[in-house]
Short mmCIF file of C-alpha atoms and ligand atoms in Angstrom, two decimals:
data_model
loop_
_atom_site.label_atom_id
_atom_site.label_comp_id
_atom_site.label_asym_id
_atom_site.label_seq_id
_atom_site.Cartn_x
_atom_site.Cartn_y
_atom_site.Cartn_z
CA MET A 127 -28.02 -12.14 -6.98
CA PHE A 128 -25.74 -9.31 -7.86
CA ALA A 129 -26.83 -6.20 -9.82
CA LEU A 130 -25.72 -7.88 -13.04
CA SER A 131 -28.74 -10.16 -13.10
CA ARG A 132 -31.21 -7.29 -13.05
CA ARG A 133 -29.87 -5.83 -16.27
CA PRO A 134 -30.80 -7.50 -19.54
CA ARG A 135 -27.97 -9.74 -20.57
CA THR A 136 -25.98 -8.25 -23.37
CA ALA A 137 -23.53 -10.23 -25.39
CA HIS A 138 -20.88 -8.50 -23.33
CA THR A 139 -22.12 -9.63 -19.90
CA THR A 140 -22.77 -13.12 -21.23
CA LEU A 141 -19.18 -13.24 -22.33
CA ILE A 142 -18.01 -12.14 -18.88
CA LEU A 143 -20.18 -14.78 -17.22
CA ALA A 144 -18.89 -17.44 -19.58
CA LEU A 145 -15.34 -16.42 -18.83
CA ALA A 146 -16.02 -16.43 -15.12
CA THR A 147 -17.12 -20.03 -15.19
CA ALA A 148 -14.51 -21.15 -17.68
CA LEU A 149 -11.51 -19.70 -15.90
CA PRO A 150 -10.91 -20.91 -12.38
CA SER A 151 -10.83 -17.95 -9.98
CA ALA A 152 -11.13 -15.48 -12.87
CA ALA A 153 -13.90 -13.52 -11.15
CA PRO A 154 -15.68 -13.82 -7.82
CA ALA A 155 -18.80 -15.96 -8.07
CA GLN A 156 -21.40 -13.41 -7.07
CA GLU A 157 -24.01 -15.80 -5.79
CA LEU A 158 -21.68 -17.16 -3.17
CA SER A 159 -21.38 -15.58 0.24
CA ARG A 160 -18.10 -13.98 1.27
CA ASN A 161 -18.68 -15.08 4.84
CA ALA A 162 -16.62 -18.17 5.64
CA GLN A 163 -19.24 -19.94 7.73
CA GLU A 164 -21.99 -19.30 5.19
CA LEU A 165 -19.69 -20.53 2.43
CA TYR A 166 -19.08 -23.68 4.37
CA VAL A 167 -22.82 -24.24 4.75
CA GLN A 168 -23.42 -23.45 1.07
CA LEU A 169 -20.74 -25.71 -0.33
CA CYS A 170 -19.43 -28.21 2.17
CA ALA A 171 -22.01 -28.99 4.84
CA ALA A 172 -23.98 -31.37 2.62
CA CYS A 173 -21.09 -33.84 2.67
CA HIS A 174 -19.06 -32.91 5.74
CA GLY A 175 -21.95 -32.10 8.10
CA ARG A 176 -23.17 -28.77 9.36
CA ASN A 177 -20.82 -28.94 12.34
CA LEU A 178 -17.98 -30.57 10.42
CA GLU A 179 -18.96 -33.83 12.04
CA GLY A 180 -19.01 -35.72 8.75
CA GLY A 181 -21.55 -37.21 6.35
CA SER A 182 -20.82 -38.76 3.00
CA GLY A 183 -17.48 -36.97 3.33
CA GLY A 184 -15.51 -37.56 6.50
CA SER A 185 -15.43 -35.34 9.59
CA LEU A 186 -13.20 -32.33 9.15
CA LEU A 187 -12.59 -32.15 12.90
CA GLU A 188 -10.11 -34.97 12.81
CA GLY A 189 -8.76 -34.81 9.33
CA GLY A 190 -5.30 -35.41 8.06
CA TRP A 191 -5.59 -32.03 6.34
CA PHE A 192 -4.58 -30.11 9.46
CA ASN A 193 -1.01 -28.91 9.33
CA ALA A 194 0.22 -27.92 12.78
CA ALA A 195 3.01 -25.79 11.30
CA GLY A 196 0.32 -23.55 9.83
CA ASP A 197 0.86 -24.32 6.16
CA ASP A 198 -2.53 -24.33 4.43
CA THR A 199 -1.20 -25.05 0.92
CA GLN A 200 -2.41 -28.66 0.94
CA LEU A 201 -5.82 -27.68 2.32
CA GLU A 202 -6.28 -24.94 -0.24
CA LYS A 203 -5.33 -27.42 -2.95
CA ILE A 204 -7.95 -29.91 -1.73
CA ILE A 205 -10.59 -27.17 -1.78
CA THR A 206 -9.73 -25.95 -5.28
CA GLN A 207 -8.86 -29.26 -6.98
CA GLY A 208 -10.83 -31.71 -4.84
CA LEU A 209 -9.86 -35.32 -4.28
CA PRO A 210 -11.32 -36.92 -7.40
CA GLU A 211 -10.36 -40.47 -6.43
CA ALA A 212 -12.15 -40.13 -3.07
CA GLY A 213 -15.24 -38.38 -4.39
CA MET A 214 -14.48 -34.88 -3.21
CA PRO A 215 -15.30 -32.29 -5.90
CA GLY A 216 -12.98 -29.37 -6.61
CA PHE A 217 -14.29 -25.86 -6.08
CA GLY A 218 -11.65 -23.94 -8.00
CA ASP A 219 -14.17 -22.81 -10.62
CA ALA A 220 -16.65 -21.44 -8.13
CA LEU A 221 -14.37 -19.93 -5.50
CA ASP A 222 -11.99 -17.03 -5.84
CA ALA A 223 -8.75 -17.12 -3.89
CA PRO A 224 -9.93 -14.90 -1.00
CA ARG A 225 -12.88 -17.23 -0.41
CA VAL A 226 -10.64 -20.29 -0.46
CA ARG A 227 -8.49 -18.54 2.10
CA ALA A 228 -11.51 -17.67 4.29
CA LEU A 229 -12.62 -21.31 4.26
CA ALA A 230 -9.14 -22.43 5.28
CA VAL A 231 -9.17 -20.06 8.26
CA TYR A 232 -12.67 -21.21 9.20
CA LEU A 233 -11.69 -24.90 9.11
CA ARG A 234 -8.55 -24.18 11.12
CA GLU A 235 -10.52 -22.33 13.81
CA ARG A 236 -13.08 -25.11 14.10
CA PHE A 237 -10.43 -27.82 14.12
CA VAL A 238 -8.30 -26.24 16.88
CA ARG A 239 -11.35 -25.49 19.05
CA ALA A 240 -12.59 -29.06 18.65
CA GLN A 241 -9.20 -30.45 19.64
CA GLU A 242 -9.13 -28.19 22.67
CA ARG A 243 -12.57 -29.17 23.86
CA GLY A 244 -11.14 -32.49 24.95
CA THR A 245 -8.16 -30.86 26.65
CA THR A 246 -8.11 -29.53 30.19
CA PHE A 247 -5.87 -26.59 30.91
CA HIS A 248 -4.03 -25.94 34.13
CA ARG A 249 -5.61 -23.47 36.52
CA PRO A 250 -2.99 -22.61 39.11
CA ALA A 251 -3.85 -21.00 42.47
CA GLU A 252 -2.25 -20.44 45.88
CA ASN A 253 -2.78 -24.06 46.79
CA VAL A 254 -2.94 -25.64 43.36
CA THR A 255 0.40 -26.74 41.97
CA VAL A 256 0.75 -26.97 38.22
CA ARG A 257 3.21 -29.48 36.87
CA SER A 258 3.98 -28.02 33.49
CA GLU A 259 6.49 -29.50 31.08
CA ALA A 260 9.61 -27.77 32.39
CA ALA A 261 8.69 -26.47 35.86
CA ALA A 262 6.20 -26.91 38.68
CA PHE A 263 4.64 -23.71 39.96
CA ARG A 264 1.72 -22.17 41.78
CA THR A 265 0.47 -18.60 41.90
CA GLU A 266 0.45 -15.97 44.62
CA THR A 267 -1.65 -12.84 44.59
CA VAL A 268 0.54 -9.75 44.89
CA VAL A 269 -2.05 -6.96 44.56
CA GLU A 270 -5.80 -7.23 44.13
CA GLY A 271 -8.74 -4.88 43.80
CA LEU A 272 -7.34 -3.19 40.70
CA ASN A 273 -9.44 -1.64 37.99
CA ILE A 274 -8.09 -3.12 34.72
CA PRO A 275 -4.30 -3.01 35.19
CA TRP A 276 -2.58 -2.53 31.82
CA SER A 277 1.09 -2.25 32.72
CA LEU A 278 3.42 -2.81 35.63
CA ALA A 279 7.00 -1.82 36.29
CA PHE A 280 9.65 -2.52 38.88
CA LEU A 281 11.71 0.50 39.77
CA PRO A 282 15.41 -0.42 39.65
CA GLY A 283 17.25 -0.01 42.94
CA THR A 284 14.03 0.04 45.00
CA SER A 285 11.34 -2.39 46.12
CA ASP A 286 8.71 -0.23 44.46
CA MET A 287 6.35 -1.43 41.80
CA LEU A 288 4.15 0.83 39.68
CA ILE A 289 0.86 -0.24 38.17
CA ALA A 290 -0.88 1.64 35.36
CA GLU A 291 -4.64 1.23 35.24
CA ARG A 292 -6.54 1.71 32.00
CA ASP A 293 -8.49 4.71 33.30
CA GLY A 294 -5.23 6.65 33.82
CA ARG A 295 -4.41 6.02 37.47
CA LEU A 296 -0.76 5.32 38.24
CA LEU A 297 -0.50 3.32 41.45
CA LEU A 298 2.48 2.66 43.72
CA VAL A 299 3.06 -0.61 45.53
CA ARG A 300 5.65 -0.12 48.28
CA ASP A 301 6.94 -2.97 50.44
CA GLY A 302 4.18 -5.13 49.03
CA LYS A 303 1.42 -2.68 49.95
CA LEU A 304 -0.75 -0.82 47.49
CA GLN A 305 -0.63 2.87 48.43
CA PRO A 306 -4.14 4.32 48.70
CA GLU A 307 -3.56 7.46 46.60
CA PRO A 308 -2.57 7.31 42.94
CA ILE A 309 0.36 9.42 41.76
CA ALA A 310 -1.02 12.95 41.30
CA GLY A 311 -0.70 14.98 38.12
CA THR A 312 -0.24 12.24 35.52
CA PRO A 313 -1.35 13.10 31.97
CA ARG A 314 -4.99 13.05 30.99
CA VAL A 315 -5.76 9.92 28.99
CA VAL A 316 -8.79 8.98 26.92
CA ALA A 317 -9.94 5.72 28.49
CA ARG A 318 -12.24 4.59 25.72
CA GLY A 319 -12.30 1.40 23.66
CA GLN A 320 -8.76 0.05 23.61
CA GLY A 321 -7.30 3.36 24.76
CA GLY A 322 -6.15 4.43 28.19
CA LEU A 323 -2.91 4.50 30.17
CA MET A 324 -1.16 1.70 28.37
CA VAL A 325 2.44 1.69 29.57
CA VAL A 326 4.56 2.69 32.54
CA GLN A 327 8.22 1.83 32.15
CA PRO A 328 11.43 3.09 33.78
CA HIS A 329 14.45 4.20 31.77
CA PRO A 330 17.08 1.43 31.92
CA ASP A 331 19.40 3.82 33.85
CA TYR A 332 16.60 4.86 36.18
CA ALA A 333 18.74 4.23 39.29
CA ALA A 334 21.69 6.33 38.05
CA PRO A 335 22.14 9.74 39.69
CA GLY A 336 20.06 12.41 37.97
CA ASN A 337 18.03 9.93 35.92
CA GLY A 338 14.83 8.69 37.59
CA TRP A 339 12.92 8.89 34.28
CA LEU A 340 9.64 7.06 33.91
CA TYR A 341 7.95 6.73 30.55
CA LEU A 342 4.19 6.68 30.08
CA ALA A 343 2.42 5.72 26.85
CA PHE A 344 -1.26 6.48 26.53
CA SER A 345 -4.15 7.53 24.31
CA ASP A 346 -3.74 11.26 24.08
CA PRO A 347 -6.78 13.51 23.60
CA GLY A 348 -6.65 15.50 20.36
CA PRO A 349 -8.86 18.03 18.64
CA GLY A 350 -12.57 17.22 18.27
CA ASP A 351 -12.84 14.02 20.27
CA THR A 352 -9.88 12.37 18.54
CA THR A 353 -7.04 10.39 20.10
CA MET A 354 -3.62 9.08 19.22
CA THR A 355 -0.84 7.16 20.93
CA ALA A 356 1.58 9.49 22.73
CA ILE A 357 4.61 9.06 25.00
CA VAL A 358 5.89 11.34 27.76
CA ARG A 359 8.51 10.93 30.42
CA GLY A 360 8.62 12.43 33.87
CA ARG A 361 9.68 11.75 37.44
CA ILE A 362 7.80 11.01 40.62
CA ARG A 363 8.57 13.24 43.56
CA ASP A 364 6.60 13.12 46.84
CA GLY A 365 3.75 11.23 45.21
CA ARG A 366 3.51 13.71 42.31
CA TRP A 367 4.30 13.41 38.60
CA THR A 368 6.83 16.16 37.76
CA ASP A 369 9.41 17.25 35.15
CA GLU A 370 7.19 16.02 32.32
CA GLN A 371 8.67 16.07 28.80
CA GLN A 372 6.96 15.14 25.58
CA ILE A 373 8.75 12.23 23.91
CA TYR A 374 6.45 11.26 21.06
CA ARG A 375 3.36 12.99 19.77
CA ALA A 376 1.92 12.53 16.28
CA ALA A 377 0.88 15.49 14.13
CA PRO A 378 -2.72 16.63 14.78
CA GLU A 379 -3.90 15.32 11.40
CA HIS A 380 -2.95 11.82 12.49
CA TYR A 381 -5.31 11.86 15.45
CA THR A 382 -8.53 9.93 14.78
CA ARG A 383 -11.87 9.24 16.41
CA ALA A 384 -11.22 5.49 16.25
CA GLY A 385 -11.01 3.91 19.68
CA HIS A 386 -8.79 0.97 18.85
CA HIS A 387 -5.37 -0.33 17.77
CA PHE A 388 -3.08 1.98 19.75
CA GLY A 389 -0.19 -0.53 19.91
CA VAL A 390 2.69 0.62 22.16
CA ARG A 391 5.11 -1.12 24.73
CA LEU A 392 8.62 0.24 24.82
CA VAL A 393 12.07 -1.19 24.23
CA PHE A 394 15.18 0.78 25.17
CA ASP A 395 18.56 0.05 23.66
CA GLN A 396 21.72 2.15 23.63
CA GLY A 397 19.87 5.44 23.96
CA TYR A 398 17.16 4.51 21.44
CA LEU A 399 13.52 3.93 22.16
CA PHE A 400 11.41 1.56 20.05
CA PHE A 401 7.63 1.39 20.19
CA GLY A 402 4.67 0.31 18.07
CA ILE A 403 1.46 2.01 16.95
CA GLY A 404 -1.47 -0.05 15.67
CA ASP A 405 -3.29 0.73 12.43
CA ARG A 406 -6.02 2.69 14.32
CA GLY A 407 -8.57 0.74 12.31
CA GLN A 408 -7.33 2.06 8.95
CA GLN A 409 -5.86 -1.13 7.55
CA HIS A 410 -4.37 0.25 4.35
CA GLU A 411 -2.56 3.02 6.23
CA ALA A 412 -0.25 0.37 7.69
CA GLN A 413 1.38 0.37 4.22
CA ASP A 414 1.54 4.18 3.99
CA LEU A 415 4.93 5.49 5.10
CA GLY A 416 3.45 8.97 5.44
CA ARG A 417 1.35 7.82 8.39
CA PRO A 418 2.47 6.82 11.88
CA ASN A 419 -0.16 4.11 12.38
CA GLY A 420 0.59 0.47 11.65
CA LYS A 421 4.30 1.02 12.29
CA MET A 422 7.18 0.33 14.63
CA HIS A 423 9.07 3.54 15.43
CA ARG A 424 12.56 4.32 16.66
CA ILE A 425 13.49 7.58 18.34
CA HIS A 426 16.12 8.71 20.84
CA ASP A 427 15.06 8.22 24.46
CA ASP A 428 14.70 12.01 24.78
CA GLY A 429 12.39 12.18 21.78
CA ARG A 430 14.83 13.39 19.10
CA ILE A 431 14.65 11.60 15.77
CA PRO A 432 17.75 9.63 14.75
CA ASP A 433 19.12 10.63 11.36
CA ASP A 434 20.02 7.02 10.49
CA ASN A 435 16.47 5.64 10.57
CA PRO A 436 15.60 3.64 7.44
CA PHE A 437 13.20 6.13 5.84
CA VAL A 438 14.95 9.38 6.73
CA GLY A 439 15.14 11.50 3.58
CA ARG A 440 12.60 9.51 1.62
CA PRO A 441 10.02 12.00 0.30
CA GLY A 442 6.72 11.72 2.11
CA ALA A 443 7.93 9.17 4.66
CA LEU A 444 7.89 9.80 8.40
CA PRO A 445 11.45 9.70 9.74
CA THR A 446 10.55 7.88 12.98
CA ILE A 447 9.43 4.71 11.16
CA TRP A 448 11.51 1.58 11.78
CA SER A 449 9.27 -1.08 10.20
CA TYR A 450 5.74 -1.13 8.77
CA GLY A 451 2.77 -3.26 7.78
CA HIS A 452 1.83 -3.99 11.40
CA ARG A 453 -1.79 -4.38 12.49
CA ASN A 454 -1.59 -3.87 16.23
CA PRO A 455 1.71 -4.37 18.05
CA GLN A 456 1.13 -5.56 21.62
CA GLY A 457 4.11 -7.33 23.18
CA ILE A 458 7.49 -5.80 22.32
CA VAL A 459 10.66 -7.08 24.00
CA ALA A 460 14.38 -7.18 23.32
CA ARG A 461 15.95 -10.61 23.29
CA PRO A 462 18.34 -10.89 26.24
CA GLY A 463 21.98 -10.58 25.24
CA THR A 464 21.26 -8.68 22.02
CA THR A 465 22.00 -4.97 21.61
CA GLY A 466 23.02 -2.42 19.00
CA GLU A 467 23.67 -4.11 15.68
CA SER A 468 22.67 -7.48 17.12
CA LEU A 469 19.50 -6.18 18.78
CA GLN A 470 16.53 -8.49 18.29
CA ILE A 471 13.10 -7.06 19.00
CA TRP A 472 10.40 -9.69 19.28
CA LEU A 473 6.89 -8.52 18.71
CA THR A 474 3.46 -10.03 19.16
CA GLU A 475 0.63 -8.43 17.27
CA HIS A 476 -3.09 -8.96 16.98
CA GLY A 477 -4.29 -10.43 13.75
CA PRO A 478 -7.89 -9.95 12.67
CA ARG A 479 -9.97 -13.12 13.21
CA GLY A 480 -7.16 -15.64 13.28
CA GLY A 481 -3.62 -14.73 12.38
CA ASP A 482 -2.17 -13.39 15.63
CA GLU A 483 1.55 -13.12 14.95
CA LEU A 484 4.93 -13.42 16.59
CA ASN A 485 7.39 -11.34 14.57
CA LEU A 486 11.08 -10.65 14.64
CA VAL A 487 11.33 -6.95 13.84
CA GLN A 488 13.77 -5.95 11.11
CA ARG A 489 14.97 -2.52 10.17
CA GLY A 490 12.97 -1.00 7.31
CA ALA A 491 10.98 -4.19 6.71
CA ASN A 492 7.37 -4.55 5.58
CA PHE A 493 5.39 -7.04 7.70
CA GLY A 494 2.60 -7.17 5.18
CA TRP A 495 -0.63 -6.08 6.88
CA PRO A 496 -3.20 -5.95 5.27
CA VAL A 497 -1.76 -7.14 1.96
CA VAL A 498 -0.92 -10.54 3.43
CA THR A 499 -2.39 -12.08 6.59
CA HIS A 500 -3.26 -15.45 8.06
CA GLY A 501 -6.60 -14.16 9.33
CA ILE A 502 -10.01 -13.05 8.05
CA ASN A 503 -12.33 -10.21 9.09
CA TYR A 504 -14.37 -10.65 12.27
CA SER A 505 -17.45 -10.87 10.04
CA GLY A 506 -15.99 -14.00 8.43
CA THR A 507 -15.18 -12.34 5.10
CA PRO A 508 -11.68 -12.50 3.62
CA VAL A 509 -9.05 -9.79 4.12
CA SER A 510 -6.63 -11.18 1.58
CA ALA A 511 -6.07 -14.36 -0.35
CA GLU A 512 -2.38 -14.19 0.41
CA THR A 513 -0.48 -15.19 3.50
CA SER A 514 2.95 -14.36 2.13
CA ARG A 515 4.61 -12.32 -0.57
CA PRO A 516 8.19 -11.67 -1.66
CA GLY A 517 9.49 -8.49 -0.03
CA MET A 518 7.24 -8.91 2.99
CA VAL A 519 8.39 -10.59 6.17
CA ASP A 520 6.50 -13.69 7.33
CA PRO A 521 5.69 -14.10 11.00
CA VAL A 522 7.90 -16.48 12.96
CA VAL A 523 4.67 -18.15 14.01
CA PHE A 524 0.96 -17.31 13.87
CA TRP A 525 -2.06 -18.39 15.89
CA THR A 526 -5.46 -19.29 14.44
CA PRO A 527 -7.80 -19.08 16.26
CA SER A 528 -6.43 -15.89 17.74
CA ILE A 529 -5.35 -15.95 21.36
CA ALA A 530 -5.47 -12.12 21.43
CA VAL A 531 -1.77 -11.89 22.25
CA CYS A 532 -0.83 -9.25 24.75
CA GLY A 533 1.95 -9.33 27.36
CA LEU A 534 5.35 -10.64 26.25
CA GLU A 535 8.49 -11.34 28.25
CA PHE A 536 11.74 -13.27 27.96
CA TYR A 537 12.52 -15.18 31.14
CA THR A 538 16.14 -14.89 32.26
CA GLY A 539 15.87 -15.57 36.01
CA ASP A 540 17.22 -18.43 38.10
CA ARG A 541 14.06 -19.44 39.92
CA PHE A 542 12.78 -21.52 36.99
CA PRO A 543 15.89 -23.03 35.38
CA GLY A 544 13.73 -24.96 32.90
CA TRP A 545 12.28 -21.73 31.53
CA LYS A 546 15.52 -19.89 30.88
CA ASN A 547 15.43 -17.75 27.71
CA ASN A 548 11.91 -18.90 26.91
CA LEU A 549 9.40 -16.38 25.67
CA PHE A 550 6.17 -15.99 27.64
CA VAL A 551 3.16 -14.86 25.62
CA GLY A 552 -0.03 -13.68 27.29
CA GLY A 553 -3.50 -13.95 25.78
CA LEU A 554 -6.49 -11.75 26.51
CA ARG A 555 -9.33 -13.69 25.00
CA GLN A 556 -7.86 -17.12 25.64
CA GLU A 557 -6.89 -16.01 29.17
CA GLU A 558 -3.67 -17.92 28.83
CA VAL A 559 0.06 -17.77 29.29
CA ARG A 560 1.99 -19.65 26.67
CA ARG A 561 5.64 -20.67 26.95
CA VAL A 562 7.44 -20.49 23.63
CA VAL A 563 10.78 -22.24 23.25
CA LEU A 564 13.04 -20.73 20.61
CA GLU A 565 15.80 -22.44 18.74
CA GLY A 566 17.81 -19.74 17.03
CA ASP A 567 15.18 -17.52 15.46
CA ARG A 568 12.55 -20.24 15.09
CA VAL A 569 9.91 -21.56 17.43
CA LYS A 570 10.83 -25.05 18.57
CA SER A 571 7.82 -25.78 20.77
CA GLN A 572 4.95 -24.17 22.64
CA GLU A 573 3.11 -25.01 25.80
CA VAL A 574 0.07 -23.37 27.38
CA ILE A 575 1.16 -23.24 31.02
CA PHE A 576 -2.24 -22.13 32.24
CA ARG A 577 -5.57 -20.89 31.03
CA GLY A 578 -8.82 -19.54 32.40
CA ILE A 579 -7.93 -17.41 35.43
CA GLY A 580 -8.42 -14.00 33.79
CA ARG A 581 -7.50 -11.91 30.75
CA VAL A 582 -3.70 -11.71 30.67
CA ARG A 583 -2.65 -8.14 29.92
CA THR A 584 0.99 -7.99 30.91
CA ILE A 585 3.87 -10.28 31.93
CA HIS A 586 7.13 -9.16 33.60
CA GLN A 587 10.07 -10.76 35.25
CA GLY A 588 10.51 -9.26 38.71
CA PRO A 589 13.87 -8.42 40.31
CA ASP A 590 13.32 -11.57 42.42
CA GLY A 591 13.42 -13.78 39.30
CA LEU A 592 9.70 -14.58 39.49
CA LEU A 593 7.20 -13.99 36.72
CA TYR A 594 4.55 -11.35 37.45
CA VAL A 595 1.31 -11.39 35.53
CA GLY A 596 -1.22 -8.54 35.31
CA LEU A 597 -4.75 -9.92 34.99
CA GLU A 598 -7.78 -7.84 34.06
CA THR A 599 -10.63 -9.99 35.32
CA PRO A 600 -10.72 -9.46 38.24
CA GLY A 601 -8.00 -6.79 38.24
CA ARG A 602 -4.98 -8.13 40.06
CA VAL A 603 -1.27 -8.90 39.84
CA ILE A 604 -0.17 -12.44 40.52
CA ARG A 605 3.24 -14.05 40.44
CA LEU A 606 4.32 -17.54 39.58
CA VAL A 607 6.44 -19.17 42.28
CA PRO A 608 8.30 -22.47 42.08
CA ALA A 609 6.50 -25.38 43.73
CA GLU A 610 7.66 -28.85 44.75
C1 HEC B 892 -19.96 -34.11 -2.61
C2 HEC B 892 -19.44 -34.29 -1.28
C3 HEC B 892 -18.41 -33.32 -0.80
C4 HEC B 892 -18.47 -31.96 -0.78
C5 HEC B 892 -19.60 -31.04 -1.26
C6 HEC B 892 -17.25 -31.51 -0.14
N1 HEC B 892 -16.48 -32.58 0.16
FE1 HEC B 892 -14.71 -32.50 1.07
N2 HEC B 892 -14.50 -34.51 0.90
C7 HEC B 892 -15.47 -35.34 0.39
C8 HEC B 892 -14.98 -36.69 0.38
C9 HEC B 892 -15.74 -37.91 -0.07
C10 HEC B 892 -13.66 -36.62 0.87
C11 HEC B 892 -12.66 -37.75 1.02
C12 HEC B 892 -12.95 -38.68 2.15
C13 HEC B 892 -12.89 -37.96 3.45
O1 HEC B 892 -11.80 -37.64 3.90
O2 HEC B 892 -13.97 -37.68 3.95
C14 HEC B 892 -13.41 -35.23 1.21
C15 HEC B 892 -12.24 -34.77 1.78
C16 HEC B 892 -12.04 -33.47 2.19
C17 HEC B 892 -10.89 -33.00 2.87
C18 HEC B 892 -9.69 -33.85 3.28
C19 HEC B 892 -9.98 -34.45 4.63
C20 HEC B 892 -8.75 -35.12 5.24
O3 HEC B 892 -8.88 -35.52 6.39
O4 HEC B 892 -7.70 -35.20 4.60
C21 HEC B 892 -11.05 -31.68 3.12
C22 HEC B 892 -10.09 -30.74 3.83
C23 HEC B 892 -12.31 -31.32 2.55
N3 HEC B 892 -12.89 -32.44 2.01
C24 HEC B 892 -12.83 -30.03 2.61
C25 HEC B 892 -14.01 -29.68 1.98
C26 HEC B 892 -14.48 -28.32 1.91
C27 HEC B 892 -13.81 -27.10 2.56
C28 HEC B 892 -15.62 -28.35 1.19
C29 HEC B 892 -16.48 -27.19 0.81
C30 HEC B 892 -15.82 -26.14 0.05
C31 HEC B 892 -15.86 -29.73 0.83
N4 HEC B 892 -14.87 -30.50 1.31
C32 HEC B 892 -16.96 -30.17 0.09
C33 HEC B 892 -16.71 -35.00 -0.07
C34 HEC B 892 -17.15 -33.70 -0.21
#
């Protein structure tokens, strides 16, 4: 019981207790757990079975309650109001809104996992052809023996490919062969937790005379064992990193000892550079415009700050911010054919437990974290009762359970005509690549094209029109090639 019970009951506390039971959701019911699974056991297992397999109430693993579009309104209504005709009691008096929300996420996780247990996923290999919905393919290994590759880049106008490993090594693959020595003199990175060398990416005009710029994003060491996302650019000459310029570095007071949620991935458009920084584990700071974490940023590609950014001139706001309320941006890509005013940046970001999101970034917009979310804490306790709020942008789609979204790429090549303009979403924990078909700005359909051959960190279309995938376990780069 809560501290209240140890004090003698005064008229005042009795009144509060009476109110709490009389008014649905007026106050959290202290004797109930905040952990979703424990709540389920406390309140639901007696009728629906400890494993949701059913009892006097039906199984919740096959129920009509599941809404594939992700709308939990009906489910939350069943939990609060019950189904009196069918003998299901309502729990609106006992449960506050965050707990109802946590139960909904828990049921959704269990339901999807149960559905998937009966499903087999494709596992492509050199000699295993996958016949997916819109193309047949197999995989080829391009480079193996890598130590956690986090990013790869094709250098325009050459056959060279660069691979960034988490521990900070920048590797060159020339004519299909991994060169034994890493590029010398790259910045020191803090390879700890989710930090390391996160991005290598060429400037879009890399091949133009005098350009040759390569951008690196990484966890930068700060004072007293702290780190923060930073971006530099430089050139490679004779196997060495040279001409380094600082492009983005946060103020020292924004460095933290947290080892997670660095965000990053870069989009270039018309001389601008967009990138994301995760909340660095400080959820509420994603709503604080005075802090760089939990934001998408826009700067010039040489690091200058544009004077037409949405929060320029607002007291206390950082002028680099483009949008906010992000938890941990991971995949960031421009939609092919959009630029300038029409530019569409698509963004995948990690939710907490459940609630991974695909977002369409909008200038100055608030994406809601942690005020609204479709997920719960890893411990099973609620983050928020709300999944949506006026003035905050909803995700285009969300995933519960989380797939741990990571790499993201639009396919525009000719080798897989059936995949043209589809979005490919990688998953770390689910070890999957998902093909997302868009219709306008909405998701029309999704297909998991394979699962279970390694944590998918990064996905890129190569100059040959094939899709290259960086896998962490074991560290390698594969490509998908058309098969008969
Ligand atoms: C006293 C028994 C009882 C308890 C306790 C109970 N339920 Fe139910 N529940 C039922 C019955 C009976 C039905 C209607 C028949 C069916 O679908 O099983 C039902 C239906 C449902 C449905 C709709 C199923 C569908 O397929 O449409 C959901 C969702 C649900 N319950 C969730 C819960 C949750 C969550 C809890 C715990 C907070 C809970 N129930 C607690 C008896 C119970």
